[in-house]
Short mmCIF file of C-alpha atoms in Angstrom, two decimals:
data_model
loop_
_atom_site.label_atom_id
_atom_site.label_comp_id
_atom_site.label_asym_id
_atom_site.label_seq_id
_atom_site.Cartn_x
_atom_site.Cartn_y
_atom_site.Cartn_z
CA MET A 1 -0.83 -1.26 -5.24
CA LEU A 2 -0.07 -1.39 -1.55
CA ASP A 3 -1.10 -4.35 0.59
CA ILE A 4 -4.51 -3.46 2.07
CA LYS A 5 -3.83 -5.68 5.10
CA PHE A 6 -0.66 -3.71 5.81
CA ILE A 7 -2.56 -0.43 5.53
CA ARG A 8 -5.29 -1.65 7.90
CA GLN A 9 -2.68 -2.49 10.52
CA ASN A 10 -0.40 0.51 9.88
CA ALA A 11 -2.56 3.30 8.43
CA GLU A 12 -0.86 6.14 10.32
CA LEU A 13 2.61 4.79 9.48
CA VAL A 14 1.69 4.62 5.78
CA ALA A 15 0.43 8.19 5.90
CA GLU A 16 3.66 9.34 7.53
CA LYS A 17 5.89 7.57 5.00
CA LEU A 18 3.90 8.90 2.03
CA LYS A 19 4.54 12.46 3.18
CA LYS A 20 8.01 12.02 1.69
CA LYS A 21 6.29 11.76 -1.71
CA LYS A 22 4.20 14.84 -0.88
CA PHE A 23 1.10 12.65 -0.89
CA ASP A 24 -1.62 13.24 1.69
CA PHE A 25 -3.08 9.85 2.56
CA ASP A 26 -6.53 10.35 4.10
CA VAL A 27 -6.52 7.75 6.88
CA ALA A 28 -10.05 8.62 8.01
CA ALA A 29 -11.46 8.22 4.50
CA PHE A 30 -9.71 4.86 4.08
CA LYS A 31 -10.99 3.56 7.41
CA ALA A 32 -14.52 4.79 6.70
CA LEU A 33 -14.68 3.07 3.31
CA ASP A 34 -13.16 -0.11 4.66
CA GLU A 35 -15.66 -0.14 7.52
CA GLN A 36 -18.58 0.47 5.13
CA ARG A 37 -17.53 -2.50 3.03
CA LYS A 38 -17.06 -4.75 6.07
CA GLN A 39 -20.37 -3.65 7.60
CA ALA A 40 -22.27 -4.29 4.37
CA ASP A 41 -20.67 -7.73 4.09
CA ALA A 42 -21.53 -8.55 7.72
CA GLU A 43 -25.14 -7.45 7.28
CA SER A 44 -25.39 -9.49 4.08
CA GLN A 45 -24.15 -12.60 5.87
CA SER A 46 -26.69 -12.03 8.64
CA LEU A 47 -29.53 -11.71 6.12
CA LEU A 48 -28.39 -14.82 4.26
CA ALA A 49 -28.57 -16.76 7.51
CA GLU A 50 -32.02 -15.27 8.19
CA ARG A 51 -33.18 -16.27 4.69
CA LYS A 52 -31.98 -19.82 5.26
CA GLN A 53 -33.91 -20.05 8.53
CA ALA A 54 -37.05 -18.44 7.06
CA SER A 55 -37.31 -21.04 4.30
CA LYS A 56 -37.55 -23.74 6.99
CA LYS A 57 -40.50 -22.11 8.81
CA ILE A 58 -43.33 -23.39 6.61
CA GLY A 59 -43.41 -26.70 8.48
CA GLU A 60 -43.30 -24.96 11.84
CA LEU A 61 -46.26 -22.73 10.93
CA VAL A 62 -48.25 -25.71 9.70
CA LYS A 63 -47.60 -27.49 13.00
CA GLN A 64 -49.02 -24.44 14.74
CA GLY A 65 -52.30 -24.98 12.85
CA ILE A 66 -51.80 -22.40 10.10
CA PRO A 67 -53.03 -23.65 6.69
CA VAL A 68 -50.27 -24.65 4.27
CA ASP A 69 -51.09 -21.97 1.66
CA GLU A 70 -51.18 -19.24 4.29
CA ALA A 71 -47.89 -20.52 5.78
CA LYS A 72 -46.26 -20.45 2.35
CA GLN A 73 -47.54 -16.93 1.70
CA THR A 74 -46.22 -15.69 5.05
CA VAL A 75 -42.78 -17.23 4.44
CA ASN A 76 -42.64 -15.97 0.85
CA GLU A 77 -43.44 -12.44 1.98
CA THR A 78 -40.64 -12.66 4.54
CA LEU A 79 -38.25 -14.02 1.92
CA ALA A 80 -39.19 -11.24 -0.51
CA LYS A 81 -38.42 -8.59 2.13
CA ILE A 82 -35.09 -10.27 2.90
CA GLU A 83 -34.26 -10.44 -0.82
CA GLU A 84 -35.05 -6.74 -1.18
CA GLN A 85 -32.79 -5.93 1.75
CA LEU A 86 -30.07 -8.19 0.35
CA ASN A 87 -30.15 -6.46 -3.04
CA ALA A 88 -29.85 -3.08 -1.36
CA LEU A 89 -26.92 -4.34 0.73
CA LYS A 90 -25.23 -5.88 -2.30
CA GLN A 91 -25.40 -2.52 -4.05
CA LYS A 92 -24.12 -0.76 -0.94
CA ALA A 93 -21.26 -3.27 -0.57
CA SER A 94 -20.42 -3.01 -4.26
CA GLN A 95 -20.29 0.79 -4.12
CA ALA A 96 -18.13 0.72 -1.00
CA ALA A 97 -15.79 -1.86 -2.54
CA ALA A 98 -15.50 0.17 -5.77
CA ALA A 99 -14.74 3.36 -3.83
CA LEU A 100 -12.16 1.52 -1.73
CA GLU A 101 -10.58 0.04 -4.86
CA ALA A 102 -10.40 3.49 -6.47
CA LEU A 103 -8.75 4.87 -3.33
CA MET A 104 -6.25 2.00 -3.26
CA MET A 105 -5.37 2.56 -6.92
CA SER A 106 -4.70 6.24 -6.21
CA ILE A 107 -2.21 5.61 -3.39
CA PRO A 108 1.44 5.74 -4.57
CA ASN A 109 4.11 3.31 -3.54
CA ILE A 110 5.89 3.91 -0.24
CA PRO A 111 9.40 5.30 -0.82
CA ASP A 112 12.47 3.48 0.42
CA ASP A 113 13.82 4.76 3.73
CA GLU A 114 17.05 5.83 1.98
CA VAL A 115 15.20 8.11 -0.44
CA PRO A 116 16.18 11.70 0.45
CA GLU A 117 13.65 14.33 1.50
CA GLY A 118 12.83 17.08 -0.99
CA ASN A 119 10.10 18.73 -3.04
CA ASP A 120 11.46 18.52 -6.58
CA GLU A 121 14.47 17.73 -8.77
CA GLU A 122 16.51 20.45 -7.09
CA ALA A 123 16.70 18.19 -4.01
CA ASN A 124 17.93 15.09 -5.88
CA VAL A 125 21.25 13.87 -4.50
CA GLU A 126 24.26 13.30 -6.75
CA VAL A 127 25.78 9.85 -6.28
CA LEU A 128 28.62 10.08 -8.80
CA THR A 129 29.88 11.77 -11.94
CA TRP A 130 31.70 10.03 -14.78
CA GLY A 131 33.85 11.63 -17.44
CA GLU A 132 34.90 15.20 -17.95
CA PRO A 133 32.84 17.54 -20.13
CA ARG A 134 34.78 18.31 -23.29
CA GLN A 135 36.38 21.73 -23.62
CA PHE A 136 35.65 23.20 -27.05
CA ASP A 137 37.82 25.76 -28.84
CA PHE A 138 34.92 26.92 -31.00
CA GLU A 139 31.37 28.12 -30.42
CA VAL A 140 29.26 25.17 -29.32
CA LYS A 141 25.94 24.45 -31.04
CA ASP A 142 22.97 22.56 -29.72
CA HIS A 143 21.77 19.41 -31.50
CA VAL A 144 19.20 21.29 -33.59
CA ASP A 145 21.87 23.50 -35.17
CA VAL A 146 24.32 20.59 -35.43
CA GLY A 147 21.67 18.50 -37.18
CA GLU A 148 20.88 21.32 -39.57
CA ALA A 149 24.57 21.74 -40.44
CA VAL A 150 25.13 18.03 -40.99
CA GLY A 151 21.74 17.45 -42.61
CA GLY A 152 19.26 14.67 -42.06
CA LEU A 153 17.48 16.02 -38.96
CA ASP A 154 14.34 17.93 -39.90
CA PHE A 155 11.74 19.27 -37.48
CA ASP A 156 9.89 21.47 -39.97
CA LEU A 157 9.17 18.49 -42.22
CA ALA A 158 7.89 16.50 -39.25
CA SER A 159 5.66 19.43 -38.29
CA LYS A 160 4.20 19.47 -41.79
CA ILE A 161 3.58 15.72 -41.73
CA THR A 162 2.18 15.54 -38.20
CA GLY A 163 2.71 18.51 -35.89
CA SER A 164 5.05 19.80 -33.22
CA ARG A 165 7.26 17.57 -31.05
CA PHE A 166 8.15 15.16 -33.85
CA ALA A 167 11.30 14.70 -35.97
CA VAL A 168 12.21 13.29 -39.36
CA MET A 169 15.66 11.70 -39.78
CA GLN A 170 17.16 10.83 -43.11
CA GLY A 171 20.35 9.36 -44.53
CA SER A 172 23.32 9.03 -42.18
CA MET A 173 21.37 10.66 -39.33
CA ALA A 174 18.72 7.92 -39.49
CA ARG A 175 21.49 5.32 -39.70
CA LEU A 176 23.21 6.75 -36.62
CA HIS A 177 19.93 6.56 -34.71
CA ARG A 178 19.55 2.92 -35.79
CA ALA A 179 23.20 2.22 -34.94
CA LEU A 180 22.68 3.45 -31.39
CA THR A 181 19.67 1.15 -31.00
CA GLN A 182 21.52 -1.89 -32.31
CA PHE A 183 24.60 -1.14 -30.22
CA MET A 184 22.50 -0.90 -27.04
CA LEU A 185 20.65 -4.15 -27.77
CA ASP A 186 23.84 -6.04 -28.61
CA THR A 187 25.57 -4.82 -25.44
CA HIS A 188 22.71 -5.73 -23.12
CA ILE A 189 22.20 -9.13 -24.72
CA ASN A 190 25.80 -10.20 -25.20
CA GLU A 191 27.46 -8.58 -22.18
CA HIS A 192 24.71 -8.12 -19.58
CA GLY A 193 22.68 -11.29 -20.04
CA TYR A 194 19.27 -9.90 -21.00
CA SER A 195 16.84 -11.79 -23.21
CA GLU A 196 15.44 -9.76 -26.10
CA VAL A 197 11.67 -9.57 -26.52
CA TYR A 198 9.43 -8.00 -29.14
CA VAL A 199 6.06 -6.75 -27.88
CA PRO A 200 2.96 -4.93 -29.17
CA PHE A 201 3.16 -1.15 -29.31
CA MET A 202 -0.49 -0.93 -28.23
CA VAL A 203 -1.85 -2.29 -24.94
CA ASN A 204 -5.17 -2.67 -23.19
CA ALA A 205 -6.22 -0.80 -20.07
CA ASP A 206 -5.50 -3.77 -17.80
CA SER A 207 -1.82 -3.63 -18.76
CA LEU A 208 -1.58 0.05 -17.91
CA ARG A 209 -3.36 -0.47 -14.60
CA GLY A 210 -0.88 -3.23 -13.84
CA THR A 211 2.18 -1.00 -14.15
CA GLY A 212 0.53 2.05 -12.56
CA GLN A 213 -0.11 4.41 -15.49
CA LEU A 214 -3.86 4.02 -15.08
CA PRO A 215 -6.01 5.42 -13.71
CA LYS A 216 -3.90 8.35 -12.49
CA PHE A 217 -1.97 9.27 -15.65
CA GLU A 218 -4.49 8.76 -18.43
CA GLU A 219 -4.01 12.31 -19.73
CA ASP A 220 -0.38 11.46 -20.52
CA LEU A 221 -1.44 8.63 -22.86
CA PHE A 222 -2.59 8.43 -26.46
CA LYS A 223 -5.83 6.45 -26.59
CA ILE A 224 -7.08 4.70 -29.72
CA GLU A 225 -10.85 4.36 -29.74
CA GLY A 226 -12.54 2.01 -32.15
CA GLU A 227 -14.02 -1.46 -32.27
CA GLN A 228 -11.55 -2.19 -29.46
CA ASN A 229 -9.97 0.46 -27.27
CA TYR A 230 -6.19 0.45 -26.95
CA TYR A 231 -3.47 2.80 -25.76
CA LEU A 232 -0.16 3.50 -27.47
CA ILE A 233 2.59 2.49 -25.07
CA PRO A 234 4.36 5.27 -23.14
CA THR A 235 7.31 2.91 -22.57
CA ALA A 236 8.19 -0.74 -23.18
CA GLU A 237 7.99 -1.16 -19.40
CA VAL A 238 4.21 -1.63 -19.81
CA PRO A 239 3.99 -4.56 -22.25
CA VAL A 240 7.19 -6.24 -21.05
CA THR A 241 6.32 -6.17 -17.34
CA ASN A 242 2.83 -7.45 -18.17
CA ILE A 243 4.40 -10.62 -19.54
CA ALA A 244 4.17 -11.75 -15.92
CA ARG A 245 0.56 -10.62 -15.33
CA ASP A 246 -1.73 -13.34 -13.91
CA THR A 247 1.19 -15.78 -13.90
CA ILE A 248 2.82 -17.95 -11.25
CA PHE A 249 6.41 -18.84 -12.17
CA GLU A 250 7.84 -22.06 -10.86
CA GLU A 251 11.32 -21.96 -9.35
CA LYS A 252 12.94 -23.54 -12.42
CA GLU A 253 11.27 -20.98 -14.73
CA LEU A 254 12.28 -17.99 -12.61
CA GLY A 255 15.82 -19.09 -11.77
CA ASP A 256 17.83 -16.02 -10.75
CA GLY A 257 15.12 -13.76 -12.18
CA LEU A 258 13.63 -12.76 -15.52
CA ARG A 259 15.70 -10.19 -17.43
CA PHE A 260 14.32 -8.66 -20.61
CA VAL A 261 15.59 -6.04 -23.04
CA CYS A 262 13.19 -4.50 -25.53
CA HIS A 263 13.38 -1.81 -28.20
CA THR A 264 10.13 0.05 -28.93
CA PRO A 265 8.81 3.43 -29.94
CA CYS A 266 7.20 5.30 -27.06
CA PHE A 267 4.25 7.69 -27.28
CA ARG A 268 3.49 10.41 -24.75
CA SER A 269 1.09 13.32 -24.88
CA GLU A 270 3.44 15.36 -22.65
CA ALA A 271 0.42 16.76 -20.82
CA GLY A 272 1.43 19.61 -18.57
CA SER A 273 4.69 20.26 -20.44
CA TYR A 274 3.43 23.18 -22.54
CA GLY A 275 6.32 25.54 -23.20
CA ARG A 276 8.98 23.13 -21.88
CA ASP A 277 11.73 21.83 -24.17
CA THR A 278 9.90 22.86 -27.32
CA ARG A 279 13.14 23.02 -29.28
CA GLY A 280 14.59 19.83 -30.68
CA MET A 281 14.36 16.22 -29.56
CA ILE A 282 14.46 16.43 -25.76
CA ARG A 283 10.70 16.13 -25.20
CA GLN A 284 8.75 14.54 -28.05
CA HIS A 285 5.43 12.80 -28.58
CA GLN A 286 7.17 9.87 -30.30
CA PHE A 287 10.63 8.59 -29.44
CA GLU A 288 12.46 5.30 -29.06
CA LYS A 289 13.97 3.54 -26.08
CA VAL A 290 15.84 0.38 -25.29
CA GLU A 291 14.22 -0.72 -22.05
CA LEU A 292 15.58 -3.07 -19.39
CA VAL A 293 13.06 -4.98 -17.25
CA LYS A 294 13.69 -7.42 -14.40
CA MET A 295 11.29 -9.55 -12.37
CA VAL A 296 12.99 -11.11 -9.37
CA LYS A 297 12.52 -12.51 -5.88
CA PRO A 298 12.15 -9.83 -3.19
CA GLU A 299 15.55 -10.49 -1.62
CA GLN A 300 17.25 -9.85 -4.98
CA ALA A 301 15.61 -6.52 -5.76
CA THR A 302 18.06 -4.09 -4.14
CA ALA A 303 21.12 -5.64 -5.79
CA GLU A 304 19.32 -6.02 -9.13
CA LEU A 305 18.45 -2.32 -9.23
CA GLU A 306 22.14 -1.52 -8.75
CA SER A 307 23.21 -3.90 -11.53
CA LEU A 308 20.52 -2.69 -13.94
CA THR A 309 21.64 0.91 -13.36
CA GLU A 310 25.25 -0.11 -13.99
CA ASN A 311 24.15 -1.78 -17.24
CA ALA A 312 22.61 1.50 -18.40
CA GLU A 313 25.74 3.40 -17.29
CA ALA A 314 27.89 1.03 -19.35
CA ILE A 315 26.29 2.34 -22.55
CA LEU A 316 27.22 5.93 -21.67
CA GLN A 317 30.74 4.88 -20.74
CA LYS A 318 31.27 2.97 -23.99
CA LEU A 319 30.08 6.04 -25.89
CA ASN A 320 32.40 8.18 -23.74
CA LEU A 321 29.58 10.53 -22.82
CA PRO A 322 30.03 12.39 -19.50
CA TYR A 323 27.14 11.84 -17.11
CA ARG A 324 26.09 11.98 -13.51
CA LYS A 325 23.98 9.64 -11.40
CA VAL A 326 21.47 11.00 -8.91
CA ILE A 327 19.02 9.41 -6.48
CA LEU A 328 15.62 11.04 -6.70
CA CYS A 329 14.18 12.75 -3.66
CA GLY A 330 10.70 11.90 -2.41
CA GLY A 331 9.02 14.82 -4.18
CA ASP A 332 10.50 13.85 -7.56
CA LEU A 333 10.00 10.09 -7.19
CA GLY A 334 7.56 8.41 -9.57
CA PHE A 335 4.11 7.20 -8.50
CA SER A 336 4.93 3.47 -8.53
CA ALA A 337 8.60 3.62 -7.56
CA GLN A 338 10.22 2.85 -4.20
CA ARG A 339 13.63 4.12 -5.27
CA THR A 340 14.95 5.64 -8.51
CA TYR A 341 18.33 6.55 -9.94
CA ASP A 342 18.41 9.03 -12.80
CA LEU A 343 21.32 9.07 -15.22
CA GLU A 344 21.85 12.55 -16.64
CA VAL A 345 24.08 13.05 -19.67
CA TRP A 346 26.09 16.22 -20.22
CA LEU A 347 24.78 18.36 -23.12
CA PRO A 348 27.26 21.06 -24.17
CA GLY A 349 24.59 22.90 -26.14
CA GLN A 350 22.60 23.45 -22.95
CA GLN A 351 25.58 23.49 -20.58
CA LYS A 352 23.75 21.17 -18.22
CA TYR A 353 23.08 17.53 -17.40
CA ARG A 354 19.78 16.15 -18.76
CA GLU A 355 18.02 12.92 -17.88
CA ILE A 356 18.69 10.04 -20.26
CA SER A 357 17.59 7.12 -18.09
CA SER A 358 15.50 6.44 -14.98
CA CYS A 359 16.14 3.14 -13.21
CA SER A 360 13.59 2.15 -10.57
CA ASN A 361 12.76 -0.55 -8.06
CA PHE A 362 9.00 -0.94 -7.62
CA GLY A 363 9.08 -3.62 -4.95
CA ASP A 364 5.89 -5.69 -5.15
CA TYR A 365 3.71 -2.66 -6.01
CA GLN A 366 3.25 -3.50 -9.70
CA ALA A 367 3.24 -7.25 -9.06
CA ARG A 368 0.30 -6.93 -6.67
CA ARG A 369 -1.69 -5.06 -9.32
CA MET A 370 -0.78 -7.66 -11.94
CA LEU A 371 -0.82 -10.78 -9.74
CA ALA A 372 2.71 -11.53 -10.96
CA ARG A 373 4.01 -14.26 -8.68
CA TRP A 374 6.49 -17.08 -8.18
CA ARG A 375 6.02 -20.28 -6.22
CA ASN A 376 8.32 -20.49 -3.21
CA PRO A 377 9.47 -24.13 -3.07
CA ALA A 378 10.05 -23.83 0.69
CA THR A 379 6.35 -23.22 1.32
CA GLY A 380 4.74 -24.33 -1.92
CA LYS A 381 2.78 -21.06 -1.93
CA PRO A 382 2.75 -18.25 -4.52
CA GLU A 383 4.51 -15.02 -3.52
CA LEU A 384 4.69 -11.66 -5.27
CA LEU A 385 7.64 -10.86 -7.50
CA ASN A 386 9.55 -7.57 -7.35
CA THR A 387 9.82 -5.54 -10.57
CA ILE A 388 12.66 -3.28 -11.70
CA ASN A 389 13.15 -1.35 -14.92
CA GLY A 390 15.12 1.41 -16.55
CA SER A 391 16.05 2.88 -19.92
CA GLY A 392 19.18 1.47 -21.37
CA LEU A 393 18.98 4.10 -22.96
CA ALA A 394 16.52 6.59 -24.46
CA VAL A 395 17.73 6.46 -28.07
CA GLY A 396 16.73 9.96 -29.17
CA ARG A 397 18.37 11.64 -26.20
CA THR A 398 21.50 9.56 -26.74
CA LEU A 399 21.57 10.79 -30.34
CA VAL A 400 21.26 14.36 -29.01
CA ALA A 401 24.20 13.73 -26.67
CA VAL A 402 26.37 12.29 -29.46
CA LEU A 403 25.60 15.19 -31.80
CA GLU A 404 26.47 17.79 -29.17
CA ASN A 405 29.48 16.09 -27.54
CA TYR A 406 31.09 14.92 -30.78
CA GLN A 407 30.52 18.06 -32.88
CA THR A 408 33.53 19.38 -34.75
CA ALA A 409 34.70 22.86 -35.67
CA ASP A 410 33.96 22.30 -39.37
CA GLY A 411 30.29 21.60 -38.64
CA GLY A 412 30.54 17.83 -38.74
CA VAL A 413 30.04 15.17 -36.07
CA GLY A 414 32.54 12.53 -35.07
CA ILE A 415 31.18 9.00 -34.67
CA PRO A 416 32.01 7.26 -31.37
CA GLU A 417 34.39 4.38 -31.95
CA VAL A 418 31.97 1.72 -30.68
CA LEU A 419 29.38 2.80 -33.25
CA ARG A 420 31.66 2.73 -36.30
CA PRO A 421 31.10 -0.96 -37.06
CA TYR A 422 27.38 -0.17 -37.26
CA MET A 423 28.07 2.80 -39.56
CA GLY A 424 30.01 0.95 -42.21
CA GLY A 425 33.32 2.03 -40.67
CA ALA A 426 32.60 5.76 -41.07
CA ALA A 427 34.37 7.99 -38.53
CA GLN A 428 32.32 11.15 -39.12
CA LEU A 429 28.92 12.30 -40.30
#
């Protein structure tokens, strides 16, 4: 959430900056709601003062010769009218505050000044490429056909069990998927200094509001309704970032920042994606990710986004998977993000780069929603943290990339060297 004080002082500037995200901020509507709330509050304060004075008038009326009972009745009638007006104003103020809160929750984060202009992914700007796509001397298959040839990757069985956009993995395929997960976790913990956390795979609505998925993106979520209402997590970003919700970290607790790595399944309805990537594992309702989350002081955020992105890149480099890094343009930038790098891995079966990780700096946008703060020892006052996260990596898409980039002419799949210790020393599926 943006700082309402900043918006009040810079409404037109905010509107101008949000145009980069193709968001039309209605300045007039914001000012009208804000004024309604302030006016209702001011009128309430005036009536409260009037009520206080009215309750003192019994004695004055008695001094004027009015009988005590009549004086009490007159004052009580006045107080009743004031109370009626106060109740009406309270309702008016509450409605205005709720409408203003809803408007504030609908406003996306302001993009960084360095974010390029553009309407969609076609305007994203390439920062670098790493590795050379392999040249094959045989007809290349996509991961669905490779998985069928090797065995152990079954979409029809998953469809029978559940429905479309799911997969069943068995045998060495399931082990390779697990090996990728363990390799990512070990690398981020042992080489990059992240602390592993295990979190619930279901969260409450407050957690999703804190990271920005609610209220805007409810249709993308799977909701569980029962004695208690929960949502299946769309990403580990939600529960891990909410570790800091309603918390003030002291300097010694925060240190150089909180750095977490977490492996979870992720659940997404993929609303609006009908007809897109229906084949294979690219876009599924259930998949797994190893997520990187940082919570740092504001002055650290820019550098920490760069290092987190490099940590995700390190996984691709160790697997020797060609990829490119792009900075998202304003029109493709996420709702809560200030700045995002996408890592896109080369898929020979599609002859294109596909996203495998998004690494974003959210500034204090999520922290303000969550009241995630640290105490600045220089002032003794709580200040908002900055949050950063990214996939390190999406496990299913990494499996897709390994199957396609390491396929062999005989229908097998070579196992990247760094994964062989996790595969019992096997060099091929």
